[in-house]
mmCIF file of C-alpha atoms and ligand atoms in Angstrom:
data_model
loop_
_atom_site.group_PDB
_atom_site.id
_atom_site.type_symbol
_atom_site.label_atom_id
_atom_site.label_comp_id
_atom_site.label_asym_id
_atom_site.label_seq_id
_atom_site.Cartn_x
_atom_site.Cartn_y
_atom_site.Cartn_z
ATOM 1 C CA UNK F 15 76.510 87.813 106.414
ATOM 2 C CA UNK F 16 79.429 85.475 104.679
ATOM 3 C CA UNK F 17 82.321 87.019 102.831
ATOM 4 C CA UNK F 18 84.789 84.616 101.181
ATOM 5 C CA UNK F 19 88.558 86.641 101.322
ATOM 6 C CA UNK F 20 90.804 84.904 98.062
ATOM 7 C CA UNK F 21 94.447 84.995 97.032
ATOM 8 C CA UNK F 22 94.697 83.242 93.722
ATOM 9 C CA UNK F 23 98.254 82.816 92.546
ATOM 10 C CA UNK F 24 99.443 81.034 89.951
ATOM 11 C CA UNK F 25 99.634 77.538 91.387
ATOM 12 C CA UNK F 26 98.097 78.367 94.896
ATOM 13 C CA UNK F 27 94.222 79.633 96.042
ATOM 14 C CA UNK F 28 93.910 80.692 99.562
ATOM 15 C CA UNK F 29 90.905 81.726 100.940
ATOM 16 C CA UNK F 30 89.478 83.025 104.530
ATOM 17 C CA UNK F 31 85.292 82.874 105.047
ATOM 18 C CA UNK F 32 84.556 85.900 107.757
ATOM 19 C CA UNK F 33 81.425 86.236 109.222
ATOM 20 C CA UNK F 34 80.671 89.863 108.722
ATOM 21 C CA UNK F 35 80.626 92.533 110.245
ATOM 22 C CA UNK F 36 81.876 89.946 113.422
ATOM 23 C CA UNK F 37 85.068 90.022 111.401
ATOM 24 C CA UNK F 38 85.099 86.114 112.547
ATOM 25 C CA UNK F 39 87.475 83.858 110.415
ATOM 26 C CA UNK F 40 85.000 80.742 110.022
ATOM 27 C CA UNK F 41 87.418 78.620 108.223
ATOM 28 C CA UNK F 42 90.383 78.950 106.484
ATOM 29 C CA UNK F 43 92.778 76.940 103.872
ATOM 30 C CA UNK F 44 94.630 76.797 100.860
ATOM 31 C CA UNK F 45 95.067 74.992 97.992
ATOM 32 C CA UNK F 46 98.768 73.930 96.997
ATOM 33 C CA UNK F 47 100.130 72.418 93.065
ATOM 34 C CA UNK F 48 97.072 73.739 91.368
ATOM 35 C CA UNK F 49 97.442 71.833 87.287
ATOM 36 C CA UNK F 50 100.886 70.527 89.339
ATOM 37 C CA UNK F 51 101.317 67.092 90.124
ATOM 38 C CA UNK F 52 101.268 65.525 93.956
ATOM 39 C CA UNK F 53 98.477 68.848 94.493
ATOM 40 C CA UNK F 54 96.541 69.164 97.962
ATOM 41 C CA UNK F 55 94.647 71.394 100.630
ATOM 42 C CA UNK F 56 94.742 71.993 103.713
ATOM 43 C CA UNK F 57 91.779 73.862 105.952
ATOM 44 C CA UNK F 58 91.383 75.233 109.562
ATOM 45 C CA UNK F 59 88.248 75.002 111.423
ATOM 46 C CA UNK F 60 88.006 76.225 114.792
ATOM 47 C CA UNK F 61 91.214 75.606 115.551
ATOM 48 C CA UNK F 62 91.416 72.037 113.800
ATOM 49 C CA UNK F 63 93.962 71.358 110.793
ATOM 50 C CA UNK F 64 93.028 68.981 107.572
ATOM 51 C CA UNK F 65 95.437 68.264 104.995
ATOM 52 C CA UNK F 66 93.986 66.149 101.788
ATOM 53 C CA UNK F 67 95.591 65.378 98.758
ATOM 54 C CA UNK F 68 93.328 65.559 95.767
ATOM 55 C CA UNK F 69 93.890 66.158 90.915
ATOM 56 C CA UNK F 70 93.643 70.094 90.581
ATOM 57 C CA UNK F 71 93.827 70.652 87.196
ATOM 58 C CA UNK F 72 92.746 73.626 87.318
ATOM 59 C CA UNK F 73 91.512 77.081 89.798
ATOM 60 C CA UNK F 74 87.683 75.773 88.793
ATOM 61 C CA UNK F 75 88.384 72.419 90.217
ATOM 62 C CA UNK F 76 89.840 73.815 93.399
ATOM 63 C CA UNK F 77 87.268 76.438 93.999
ATOM 64 C CA UNK F 78 84.513 73.289 93.226
ATOM 65 C CA UNK F 79 86.290 71.716 96.352
ATOM 66 C CA UNK F 80 86.159 73.971 98.158
ATOM 67 C CA UNK F 81 82.371 75.021 97.802
ATOM 68 C CA UNK F 82 81.941 71.395 99.160
ATOM 69 C CA UNK F 83 83.683 71.573 102.031
ATOM 70 C CA UNK F 84 82.016 74.896 102.610
ATOM 71 C CA UNK F 85 78.618 72.630 102.818
ATOM 72 C CA UNK F 86 80.167 69.637 103.933
ATOM 73 C CA UNK F 87 81.263 71.113 107.037
ATOM 74 C CA UNK F 88 78.068 73.325 107.145
ATOM 75 C CA UNK F 89 79.924 76.333 107.186
ATOM 76 C CA UNK F 90 77.053 77.831 105.248
ATOM 77 C CA UNK F 91 73.884 76.010 104.088
ATOM 78 C CA UNK F 92 73.177 76.986 100.548
ATOM 79 C CA UNK F 93 75.297 78.551 98.503
ATOM 80 C CA UNK F 94 72.846 82.384 98.198
ATOM 81 C CA UNK F 95 74.896 82.581 101.915
ATOM 82 C CA UNK F 96 78.084 83.999 100.502
ATOM 83 C CA UNK F 97 77.054 87.582 99.980
ATOM 84 C CA UNK F 98 80.484 89.248 98.820
ATOM 85 C CA UNK F 99 83.486 87.601 97.336
ATOM 86 C CA UNK F 100 86.974 89.904 97.702
ATOM 87 C CA UNK F 101 90.151 89.150 96.013
ATOM 88 C CA UNK F 102 93.644 89.918 96.017
ATOM 89 C CA UNK F 103 94.318 91.742 92.587
ATOM 90 C CA UNK F 104 98.456 92.784 92.472
ATOM 91 C CA UNK F 105 98.386 95.851 89.471
ATOM 92 C CA UNK F 106 95.227 98.209 89.732
ATOM 93 C CA UNK F 107 97.846 100.374 87.153
ATOM 94 C CA UNK F 108 97.186 104.019 88.218
ATOM 95 C CA UNK F 109 93.103 104.170 87.843
ATOM 96 C CA UNK F 110 92.526 102.184 90.962
ATOM 97 C CA UNK F 111 92.819 104.508 94.404
ATOM 98 C CA UNK F 112 90.392 101.565 95.888
ATOM 99 C CA UNK F 113 88.589 98.649 95.828
ATOM 100 C CA UNK F 114 85.877 98.167 93.705
ATOM 101 C CA UNK F 115 82.798 96.015 92.209
ATOM 102 C CA UNK F 116 84.010 93.658 89.647
ATOM 103 C CA UNK F 117 83.124 94.935 86.489
ATOM 104 C CA UNK F 118 83.317 93.449 82.533
ATOM 105 C CA UNK F 119 85.733 96.926 82.328
ATOM 106 C CA UNK F 120 87.209 95.832 85.737
ATOM 107 C CA UNK F 121 87.968 92.434 84.381
ATOM 108 C CA UNK F 122 89.553 94.035 81.452
ATOM 109 C CA UNK F 123 91.985 96.491 83.217
ATOM 110 C CA UNK F 124 92.891 93.720 84.762
ATOM 111 C CA UNK F 125 94.187 92.036 81.590
ATOM 112 C CA UNK F 126 95.804 95.436 80.842
ATOM 113 C CA UNK F 127 97.900 95.241 83.718
ATOM 114 C CA UNK F 128 99.209 92.498 82.739
ATOM 115 C CA UNK F 129 102.360 93.638 81.399
ATOM 116 C CA UNK F 130 102.492 95.586 85.009
ATOM 117 C CA UNK F 131 102.906 92.422 87.025
ATOM 118 C CA UNK F 132 103.141 89.310 84.291
ATOM 119 C CA UNK F 133 103.649 87.187 87.373
ATOM 120 C CA UNK F 134 100.671 88.294 89.270
ATOM 121 C CA UNK F 135 97.385 89.734 87.664
ATOM 122 C CA UNK F 136 96.785 86.355 85.438
ATOM 123 C CA UNK F 137 96.624 84.698 88.500
ATOM 124 C CA UNK F 138 94.280 86.530 90.291
ATOM 125 C CA UNK F 139 91.674 87.054 86.766
ATOM 126 C CA UNK F 140 91.680 83.205 86.568
ATOM 127 C CA UNK F 141 90.904 83.231 90.151
ATOM 128 C CA UNK F 142 88.011 85.762 89.954
ATOM 129 C CA UNK F 143 87.028 83.889 86.919
ATOM 130 C CA UNK F 144 86.717 80.468 88.603
ATOM 131 C CA UNK F 145 84.641 81.938 91.569
ATOM 132 C CA UNK F 146 82.010 84.261 89.119
ATOM 133 C CA UNK F 147 81.388 80.228 87.680
ATOM 134 C CA UNK F 148 81.056 78.590 90.795
ATOM 135 C CA UNK F 149 79.036 81.101 93.240
ATOM 136 C CA UNK F 150 77.298 83.170 90.516
ATOM 137 C CA UNK F 151 75.321 84.895 92.918
ATOM 138 C CA UNK F 152 77.635 86.589 95.441
ATOM 139 C CA UNK F 153 78.954 89.910 94.320
ATOM 140 C CA UNK F 154 83.119 90.546 93.418
ATOM 141 C CA UNK F 155 84.608 92.611 94.697
ATOM 142 C CA UNK F 156 88.174 93.660 93.156
ATOM 143 C CA UNK F 157 91.034 94.945 96.311
ATOM 144 C CA UNK F 158 94.502 96.048 94.447
ATOM 145 C CA UNK F 159 97.952 95.914 96.358
ATOM 146 C CA UNK F 160 98.682 99.537 94.637
ATOM 147 C CA UNK F 161 95.555 101.317 95.238
ATOM 148 C CA UNK F 162 96.602 102.233 98.789
ATOM 149 C CA UNK F 163 100.015 104.403 97.425
ATOM 150 C CA UNK F 164 97.621 105.936 94.885
ATOM 151 C CA UNK F 165 97.644 109.535 97.549
ATOM 152 C CA UNK F 166 101.292 109.634 96.152
ATOM 153 C CA UNK F 167 101.807 113.224 94.913
ATOM 154 C CA UNK F 168 103.445 112.928 91.013
ATOM 155 C CA UNK F 169 106.870 114.269 92.371
ATOM 156 C CA UNK F 170 106.976 110.915 94.686
ATOM 157 C CA UNK F 171 105.640 108.579 91.937
ATOM 158 C CA UNK F 172 107.261 109.756 88.558
ATOM 159 C CA UNK F 173 111.126 108.259 87.818
ATOM 160 C CA UNK F 174 113.279 111.113 86.009
ATOM 161 C CA UNK F 175 113.017 109.742 82.689
ATOM 162 C CA UNK F 176 111.927 110.830 79.587
ATOM 163 C CA UNK F 177 108.259 111.712 80.223
ATOM 164 C CA UNK F 178 106.576 110.160 77.768
ATOM 165 C CA UNK F 179 107.504 107.312 79.460
ATOM 166 C CA UNK F 180 104.941 107.145 82.601
ATOM 167 C CA UNK F 181 102.891 108.679 79.602
ATOM 168 C CA UNK F 182 102.934 106.274 77.307
ATOM 169 C CA UNK F 183 103.950 103.093 78.726
ATOM 170 C CA UNK F 184 102.864 103.559 82.789
ATOM 171 C CA UNK F 185 105.959 104.086 83.881
ATOM 172 C CA UNK F 186 105.699 105.502 87.820
ATOM 173 C CA UNK F 187 106.344 104.432 90.917
ATOM 174 C CA UNK F 188 103.232 101.923 91.831
ATOM 175 C CA UNK F 189 103.808 100.430 95.318
ATOM 176 C CA UNK F 190 103.120 97.127 96.810
ATOM 177 C CA UNK F 191 101.695 95.729 99.803
ATOM 178 C CA UNK F 192 99.105 98.147 99.928
ATOM 179 C CA UNK F 193 96.336 96.258 102.077
ATOM 180 C CA UNK F 194 99.196 95.503 104.542
ATOM 181 C CA UNK F 195 100.268 98.730 105.265
ATOM 182 C CA UNK F 196 97.193 100.418 105.082
ATOM 183 C CA UNK F 197 95.915 97.774 107.935
ATOM 184 C CA UNK F 198 98.922 98.185 110.186
ATOM 185 C CA UNK F 199 98.851 102.613 109.357
ATOM 186 C CA UNK F 200 94.875 102.081 110.303
ATOM 187 C CA UNK F 201 95.688 99.950 113.470
ATOM 188 C CA UNK F 202 98.539 102.600 114.805
ATOM 189 C CA UNK F 203 96.343 105.319 114.562
ATOM 190 C CA UNK F 204 94.093 103.331 116.548
ATOM 191 C CA UNK F 205 96.485 101.995 119.501
ATOM 192 C CA UNK F 206 98.360 105.853 119.042
ATOM 193 C CA UNK F 207 94.408 107.026 119.162
ATOM 194 C CA UNK F 208 95.350 109.468 117.263
ATOM 195 C CA UNK F 209 94.001 110.117 113.404
ATOM 196 C CA UNK F 210 96.240 112.589 112.845
ATOM 197 C CA UNK F 211 99.531 111.596 112.623
ATOM 198 C CA UNK F 212 102.814 110.189 110.629
ATOM 199 C CA UNK F 213 103.487 106.373 110.591
ATOM 200 C CA UNK F 214 106.140 104.903 109.135
ATOM 201 C CA UNK F 215 104.887 100.981 108.423
ATOM 202 C CA UNK F 216 107.724 98.292 107.613
ATOM 203 C CA UNK F 217 106.396 95.701 106.145
ATOM 204 C CA UNK F 218 109.567 92.998 106.371
ATOM 205 C CA UNK F 219 108.792 89.756 104.907
ATOM 206 C CA UNK F 220 110.404 87.685 101.602
ATOM 207 C CA UNK F 221 109.040 90.851 99.924
ATOM 208 C CA UNK F 222 109.566 93.246 102.025
ATOM 209 C CA UNK F 223 109.180 97.265 101.745
ATOM 210 C CA UNK F 224 108.616 101.046 103.852
ATOM 211 C CA UNK F 225 105.941 103.675 103.653
ATOM 212 C CA UNK F 226 105.676 106.864 105.194
ATOM 213 C CA UNK F 227 102.110 107.469 106.129
ATOM 214 C CA UNK F 228 100.177 110.686 107.401
ATOM 215 C CA UNK F 229 96.777 110.977 108.499
ATOM 216 C CA UNK F 230 96.359 107.508 107.160
ATOM 217 C CA UNK F 231 97.072 108.476 104.112
ATOM 218 C CA UNK F 232 100.040 106.774 102.030
ATOM 219 C CA UNK F 233 102.438 109.713 101.427
ATOM 220 C CA UNK F 234 106.037 107.324 99.767
ATOM 221 C CA UNK F 235 106.842 103.705 99.699
ATOM 222 C CA UNK F 236 109.694 101.948 98.926
ATOM 223 C CA UNK F 237 108.558 99.245 95.696
ATOM 224 C CA UNK F 238 108.643 101.153 92.563
ATOM 225 C CA UNK F 239 107.673 100.452 89.491
ATOM 226 C CA UNK F 240 107.892 96.788 89.965
ATOM 227 C CA UNK F 241 108.039 94.778 93.589
ATOM 228 C CA UNK F 242 112.169 94.626 93.261
ATOM 229 C CA UNK F 243 112.412 98.442 94.486
ATOM 230 C CA UNK F 244 113.536 99.572 97.664
ATOM 231 C CA UNK F 245 115.060 97.329 100.958
ATOM 232 C CA UNK F 246 116.848 93.846 100.400
ATOM 233 C CA UNK F 247 114.210 91.174 100.823
ATOM 234 C CA UNK F 248 115.081 87.664 101.071
ATOM 235 C CA UNK F 249 115.406 86.468 96.867
ATOM 236 C CA UNK F 250 115.286 90.048 95.916
ATOM 237 C CA UNK F 251 118.579 93.109 95.130
ATOM 238 C CA UNK F 252 116.198 95.733 95.925
ATOM 239 C CA UNK F 253 117.602 99.080 95.047
ATOM 240 C CA UNK F 254 120.610 98.943 92.530
ATOM 241 C CA UNK F 255 122.446 101.066 90.363
ATOM 242 C CA UNK F 256 121.069 100.155 87.193
ATOM 243 C CA UNK F 257 124.162 100.203 84.657
ATOM 244 C CA UNK F 258 125.078 96.882 86.914
ATOM 245 C CA UNK F 259 122.797 94.864 84.196
ATOM 246 C CA UNK F 260 124.275 96.524 80.709
ATOM 247 C CA UNK F 261 127.942 95.480 81.954
ATOM 248 C CA UNK F 262 126.746 91.809 83.911
ATOM 249 C CA UNK F 263 125.120 91.376 79.877
ATOM 250 C CA UNK F 264 127.960 91.789 78.402
ATOM 251 C CA UNK F 265 131.013 90.102 80.117
ATOM 252 C CA UNK F 266 128.458 86.871 80.615
ATOM 253 C CA UNK F 267 126.462 86.740 77.678
ATOM 254 C CA UNK F 268 123.491 86.617 79.749
ATOM 255 C CA UNK F 269 120.082 87.695 79.085
ATOM 256 C CA UNK F 270 118.325 90.731 79.779
ATOM 257 C CA UNK F 271 115.891 88.633 81.499
ATOM 258 C CA UNK F 272 118.120 85.866 82.455
ATOM 259 C CA UNK F 273 119.489 89.172 84.646
ATOM 260 C CA UNK F 274 115.499 89.917 86.127
ATOM 261 C CA UNK F 275 115.363 86.290 87.047
ATOM 262 C CA UNK F 276 118.836 86.637 88.817
ATOM 263 C CA UNK F 277 117.816 89.997 90.562
ATOM 264 C CA UNK F 278 113.927 88.422 91.660
ATOM 265 C CA UNK F 279 115.192 84.947 92.696
ATOM 266 C CA UNK F 280 119.005 84.751 93.702
ATOM 267 C CA UNK F 281 119.594 87.950 95.013
ATOM 268 C CA UNK F 282 118.513 89.564 98.510
ATOM 269 C CA UNK F 283 119.542 87.904 101.692
ATOM 270 C CA UNK F 284 120.073 84.826 99.529
ATOM 271 C CA UNK F 285 122.827 86.409 97.260
ATOM 272 C CA UNK F 286 124.651 87.659 100.107
ATOM 273 C CA UNK F 287 124.616 85.559 103.245
ATOM 274 C CA UNK F 288 124.726 82.707 100.076
ATOM 275 C CA UNK F 289 122.409 79.961 102.627
ATOM 276 C CA UNK F 290 119.205 81.382 101.889
ATOM 277 C CA UNK F 291 116.050 83.166 101.796
ATOM 278 C CA UNK F 292 114.942 82.787 105.003
ATOM 279 C CA UNK F 293 116.126 84.175 108.044
ATOM 280 C CA UNK F 294 115.743 81.669 110.221
ATOM 281 C CA UNK F 295 118.387 80.045 108.731
ATOM 282 C CA UNK F 296 120.123 83.262 108.019
ATOM 283 C CA UNK F 297 119.553 84.109 111.873
ATOM 284 C CA UNK F 298 120.922 80.580 113.085
ATOM 285 C CA UNK F 299 124.473 80.848 111.186
ATOM 286 C CA UNK F 300 125.063 84.512 112.544
ATOM 287 C CA UNK F 301 125.030 82.678 116.136
ATOM 288 C CA UNK F 302 127.741 80.661 114.313
ATOM 289 C CA UNK F 303 129.305 84.256 113.266
ATOM 290 C CA UNK F 304 129.624 83.283 109.840
ATOM 291 C CA UNK F 305 130.611 86.116 108.147
ATOM 292 C CA UNK F 306 128.421 86.497 105.371
ATOM 293 C CA UNK F 307 125.075 85.747 106.968
ATOM 294 C CA UNK F 308 126.214 88.780 109.025
ATOM 295 C CA UNK F 309 126.817 90.947 106.317
ATOM 296 C CA UNK F 310 123.475 89.502 104.609
ATOM 297 C CA UNK F 311 121.938 91.242 108.163
ATOM 298 C CA UNK F 312 123.773 94.588 108.053
ATOM 299 C CA UNK F 313 123.118 95.529 104.302
ATOM 300 C CA UNK F 314 119.344 94.396 105.030
ATOM 301 C CA UNK F 315 119.053 96.817 108.552
ATOM 302 C CA UNK F 316 121.250 99.265 106.641
ATOM 303 C CA UNK F 317 118.344 99.459 103.641
ATOM 304 C CA UNK F 318 115.653 99.607 106.323
ATOM 305 C CA UNK F 319 117.034 102.269 107.974
ATOM 306 C CA UNK F 320 117.853 104.222 104.740
ATOM 307 C CA UNK F 321 114.201 104.153 104.305
ATOM 308 C CA UNK F 322 113.004 105.189 107.728
ATOM 309 C CA UNK F 323 115.303 108.058 107.947
ATOM 310 C CA UNK F 324 114.073 109.553 104.437
ATOM 311 C CA UNK F 325 110.339 108.593 105.879
ATOM 312 C CA UNK F 326 111.447 110.735 108.987
ATOM 313 C CA UNK F 327 112.178 114.219 107.035
ATOM 314 C CA UNK F 328 109.596 113.410 103.918
ATOM 315 C CA UNK F 329 106.995 112.890 106.995
ATOM 316 C CA UNK F 330 109.019 115.928 108.958
ATOM 317 C CA UNK F 331 108.835 113.606 111.835
ATOM 318 C CA UNK F 332 106.874 110.127 113.115
ATOM 319 C CA UNK F 333 105.208 109.523 115.642
ATOM 320 C CA UNK F 334 105.140 105.895 115.465
ATOM 321 C CA UNK F 335 107.468 103.031 113.129
ATOM 322 C CA UNK F 336 105.522 99.548 112.963
ATOM 323 C CA UNK F 337 106.976 96.376 112.517
ATOM 324 C CA UNK F 338 105.035 93.706 110.776
ATOM 325 C CA UNK F 339 104.893 90.485 108.237
ATOM 326 C CA UNK F 340 107.327 87.476 108.981
ATOM 327 C CA UNK F 341 110.473 89.262 109.916
ATOM 328 C CA UNK F 342 108.925 91.962 111.292
ATOM 329 C CA UNK F 343 106.471 90.203 113.057
ATOM 330 C CA UNK F 344 109.088 87.913 114.895
ATOM 331 C CA UNK F 345 112.683 88.996 114.993
ATOM 332 C CA UNK F 346 113.612 90.632 117.949
ATOM 333 C CA UNK F 347 116.573 90.267 116.188
ATOM 334 C CA UNK F 348 116.864 92.497 113.311
ATOM 335 C CA UNK F 349 114.328 94.936 115.574
ATOM 336 C CA UNK F 350 116.606 95.576 117.914
ATOM 337 C CA UNK F 351 119.470 96.080 114.880
ATOM 338 C CA UNK F 352 117.450 98.712 113.315
ATOM 339 C CA UNK F 353 116.323 100.552 116.583
ATOM 340 C CA UNK F 354 119.406 100.867 117.527
ATOM 341 C CA UNK F 355 120.070 102.643 114.432
ATOM 342 C CA UNK F 356 117.501 105.106 114.816
ATOM 343 C CA UNK F 357 118.767 105.753 118.568
ATOM 344 C CA UNK F 358 120.521 109.115 117.103
ATOM 345 C CA UNK F 359 116.777 110.540 116.559
ATOM 346 C CA UNK F 360 115.384 109.461 120.517
ATOM 347 C CA UNK F 361 114.255 105.544 119.946
ATOM 348 C CA UNK F 362 114.549 103.693 122.917
ATOM 349 C CA UNK F 363 113.924 100.030 122.775
ATOM 350 C CA UNK F 364 112.108 98.062 125.545
ATOM 351 C CA UNK F 365 114.465 94.978 125.378
ATOM 352 C CA UNK F 366 112.088 92.835 127.496
ATOM 353 C CA UNK F 367 108.912 93.561 125.363
ATOM 354 C CA UNK F 368 110.822 92.772 121.502
ATOM 355 C CA UNK F 369 111.977 89.516 123.510
ATOM 356 C CA UNK F 370 108.530 88.617 123.956
ATOM 357 C CA UNK F 371 106.352 90.121 120.896
ATOM 358 C CA UNK F 372 106.455 87.663 118.417
ATOM 359 C CA UNK F 373 103.944 84.886 116.930
ATOM 360 C CA UNK F 374 101.719 87.662 116.010
ATOM 361 C CA UNK F 375 101.262 89.263 119.569
ATOM 362 C CA UNK F 376 100.596 93.093 119.289
ATOM 363 C CA UNK F 377 102.367 95.918 121.343
ATOM 364 C CA UNK F 378 104.836 98.396 121.834
ATOM 365 C CA UNK F 379 108.446 97.572 122.111
ATOM 366 C CA UNK F 380 110.258 101.350 122.780
ATOM 367 C CA UNK F 381 110.036 102.903 126.802
ATOM 368 C CA UNK F 382 107.778 105.584 127.385
ATOM 369 C CA UNK F 383 110.482 108.021 126.298
ATOM 370 C CA UNK F 384 111.058 106.548 122.949
ATOM 371 C CA UNK F 385 110.869 109.720 120.761
ATOM 372 C CA UNK F 386 109.234 107.201 118.691
ATOM 373 C CA UNK F 387 106.706 104.790 119.703
ATOM 374 C CA UNK F 388 107.353 101.545 118.188
ATOM 375 C CA UNK F 389 104.772 98.554 117.570
ATOM 376 C CA UNK F 390 104.742 95.363 116.567
ATOM 377 C CA UNK F 391 101.474 95.083 114.689
ATOM 378 C CA UNK F 392 100.351 91.443 113.237
ATOM 379 C CA UNK F 393 99.323 92.558 110.021
ATOM 380 C CA UNK F 394 96.133 91.236 108.525
ATOM 381 C CA UNK F 395 95.150 92.066 104.298
ATOM 382 C CA UNK F 396 93.074 89.011 104.304
ATOM 383 C CA UNK F 397 90.891 91.109 107.046
ATOM 384 C CA UNK F 398 91.037 94.070 104.768
ATOM 385 C CA UNK F 399 89.526 92.210 101.536
ATOM 386 C CA UNK F 400 86.682 90.519 103.900
ATOM 387 C CA UNK F 401 86.064 94.425 105.010
ATOM 388 C CA UNK F 402 85.676 96.085 101.411
ATOM 389 C CA UNK F 403 84.160 93.640 100.084
ATOM 390 C CA UNK F 404 81.188 94.058 103.142
ATOM 391 C CA UNK F 405 80.886 97.216 102.752
ATOM 392 C CA UNK F 406 80.532 96.430 98.676
ATOM 393 C CA UNK F 407 77.980 94.182 99.802
ATOM 394 C CA UNK F 408 75.410 95.939 102.279
HETATM 395 P P1 ADP R 504 105.757 86.923 101.837
HETATM 396 O O1 ADP R 504 104.682 86.945 102.640
HETATM 397 O O2 ADP R 504 106.428 87.743 101.578
HETATM 398 O O3 ADP R 504 105.890 85.420 101.264
HETATM 399 P P2 ADP R 504 105.978 86.906 105.200
HETATM 400 O O4 ADP R 504 105.241 87.962 105.640
HETATM 401 O O5 ADP R 504 105.059 85.374 105.374
HETATM 402 O O6 ADP R 504 107.058 86.840 103.991
HETATM 403 O O7 ADP R 504 107.634 86.486 106.008
HETATM 404 C C1 ADP R 504 107.804 84.912 105.446
HETATM 405 C C2 ADP R 504 109.318 85.146 106.007
HETATM 406 O O8 ADP R 504 109.548 85.667 107.408
HETATM 407 C C3 ADP R 504 110.267 83.877 105.780
HETATM 408 O O9 ADP R 504 111.154 83.511 104.619
HETATM 409 C C4 ADP R 504 111.157 84.301 107.336
HETATM 410 O O10 ADP R 504 112.628 84.695 106.861
HETATM 411 C C5 ADP R 504 111.058 85.471 107.684
HETATM 412 N N1 ADP R 504 110.250 84.784 109.698
HETATM 413 C C6 ADP R 504 109.143 84.207 109.689
HETATM 414 N N2 ADP R 504 109.365 83.753 110.471
HETATM 415 C C7 ADP R 504 111.121 83.818 111.189
HETATM 416 C C8 ADP R 504 111.472 84.267 112.343
HETATM 417 N N3 ADP R 504 110.290 83.395 114.139
HETATM 418 N N4 ADP R 504 112.779 84.684 113.168
HETATM 419 C C9 ADP R 504 112.966 85.216 111.931
HETATM 420 N N5 ADP R 504 112.391 85.234 110.491
HETATM 421 C C10 ADP R 504 111.462 85.100 110.206
#
C-alpha cells in the first residue's frame, strides 16, 4: 500500500512516498519558495537527486506537480494507488492525544489553534487542503507534534500563573517535536529490549528539546507553551527570566512583537556566538579558540545537562539517554561535552564509538560499564507519520 508523508511549511512542502507496511521510501522531495520568486523542487528517487525550477504560486501547484512526477516516474500508475496521506500538524492543543483521521471537525480545530501556532498551523492547513483537492480518494490523517506529550500530568504541564489563563486561554505546557521523541524513545526501548524503561531523549537540532519518557509515555518535556522554552537553541533563547522583556522594552522602546522576533530569531547560539545559529560554523570558530563561540557551546551544554539532570530525578533514574537531530546525530564534540558532565552519574563514554557514529549511523556511545546506556538514534518523523497513516488506511 502506498502512503504519503507530508510536512507543509509556509513556503515549502516536504513529502515522502512509502510502500507500507515495509516502510520502503520510494520517492521523496521538497518544494521550496512556494509563493515566491525563484521557486524550485528537488526529488530523490532510488538515490538519484533531481532539481527542477518551476513556478509555484501556491501549495496546490506544488501538489499538482508532485502528482505528475509520481506518475511520470512510474511510482504510481493512478492516483487511486495512494491510499493515505499523513500530515504533520504542529499544534493539536489539549484535545489531540494521538493522530486522527481528518474530518470537518479536525479542520476546524486546526484553525482554532492558529493563535497557539501562528507560524505553523496555517501552513499545515493549506497543505492538507491542497492534497484534499488534488487526491480526493485518499484518506487524510493529522499527526500532531504536541500529541505525544499529552500524557504529561497536570502538575508538569501547568504554569504557576492565574488558573483562569489555563482554563480560558489554554496557557499550559504543550511540548513539541513529539513524533521525534516518540520515534527515538520507542527505538531505544527496542534496542534495550526493555519495554518498561526510563528514557531521556535529547532532540538537538536547530530547534531543540529534551524529554523524559517512562514506559514509552512522555512524563515531561522542555519545550513549553511555545517552542521557545527549554534548552538554548540555534536562534531561540530557551528559558529566560520573563522580567527581562518589560525592562528591555523600557530601555529601548521596542515593541513586544519586536522582542518576540528577537527571542525567536536573534537569540540562542546565534546571539552568544555572534557568528551563526549553525553549530558547524560555531565549531569551526571553537577550533580557532574564539571566546564567544566557546561560551555559546558552554551555555548550550549547560542547558541540556540541566534538563537531563532534572529528568533523571523526575524519572527516578534512567536506562538510556538518546541523542538525535542535526546536532545530536552529528556532533561528537557536543555529545562529549554533555556526557563528561554526566560522569557524576556514572556515565562513561566510548570515545571511538562517539567519533564513529555520525551521518545517520545508529548505535551505543557509552562503555559497557556505563551506568546509563547512551545512544545515537537518527530521528525519523516521516516514518512515524507513515505508520500512523497506514494504520488508518488498512
Ligand atoms: P531543524 O529540524 O530544527 O531545522 P536539524 O535537526 O535539521 O534542525 O538540525 C540542523 C542543525 O544541525 C544545523 O543547524 C547544525 O547546527 C547542526 N548540524 C548538522 N550537521 C552537523 C555537524 N556535522 N556537526 C555539528 N552540527 C551539525
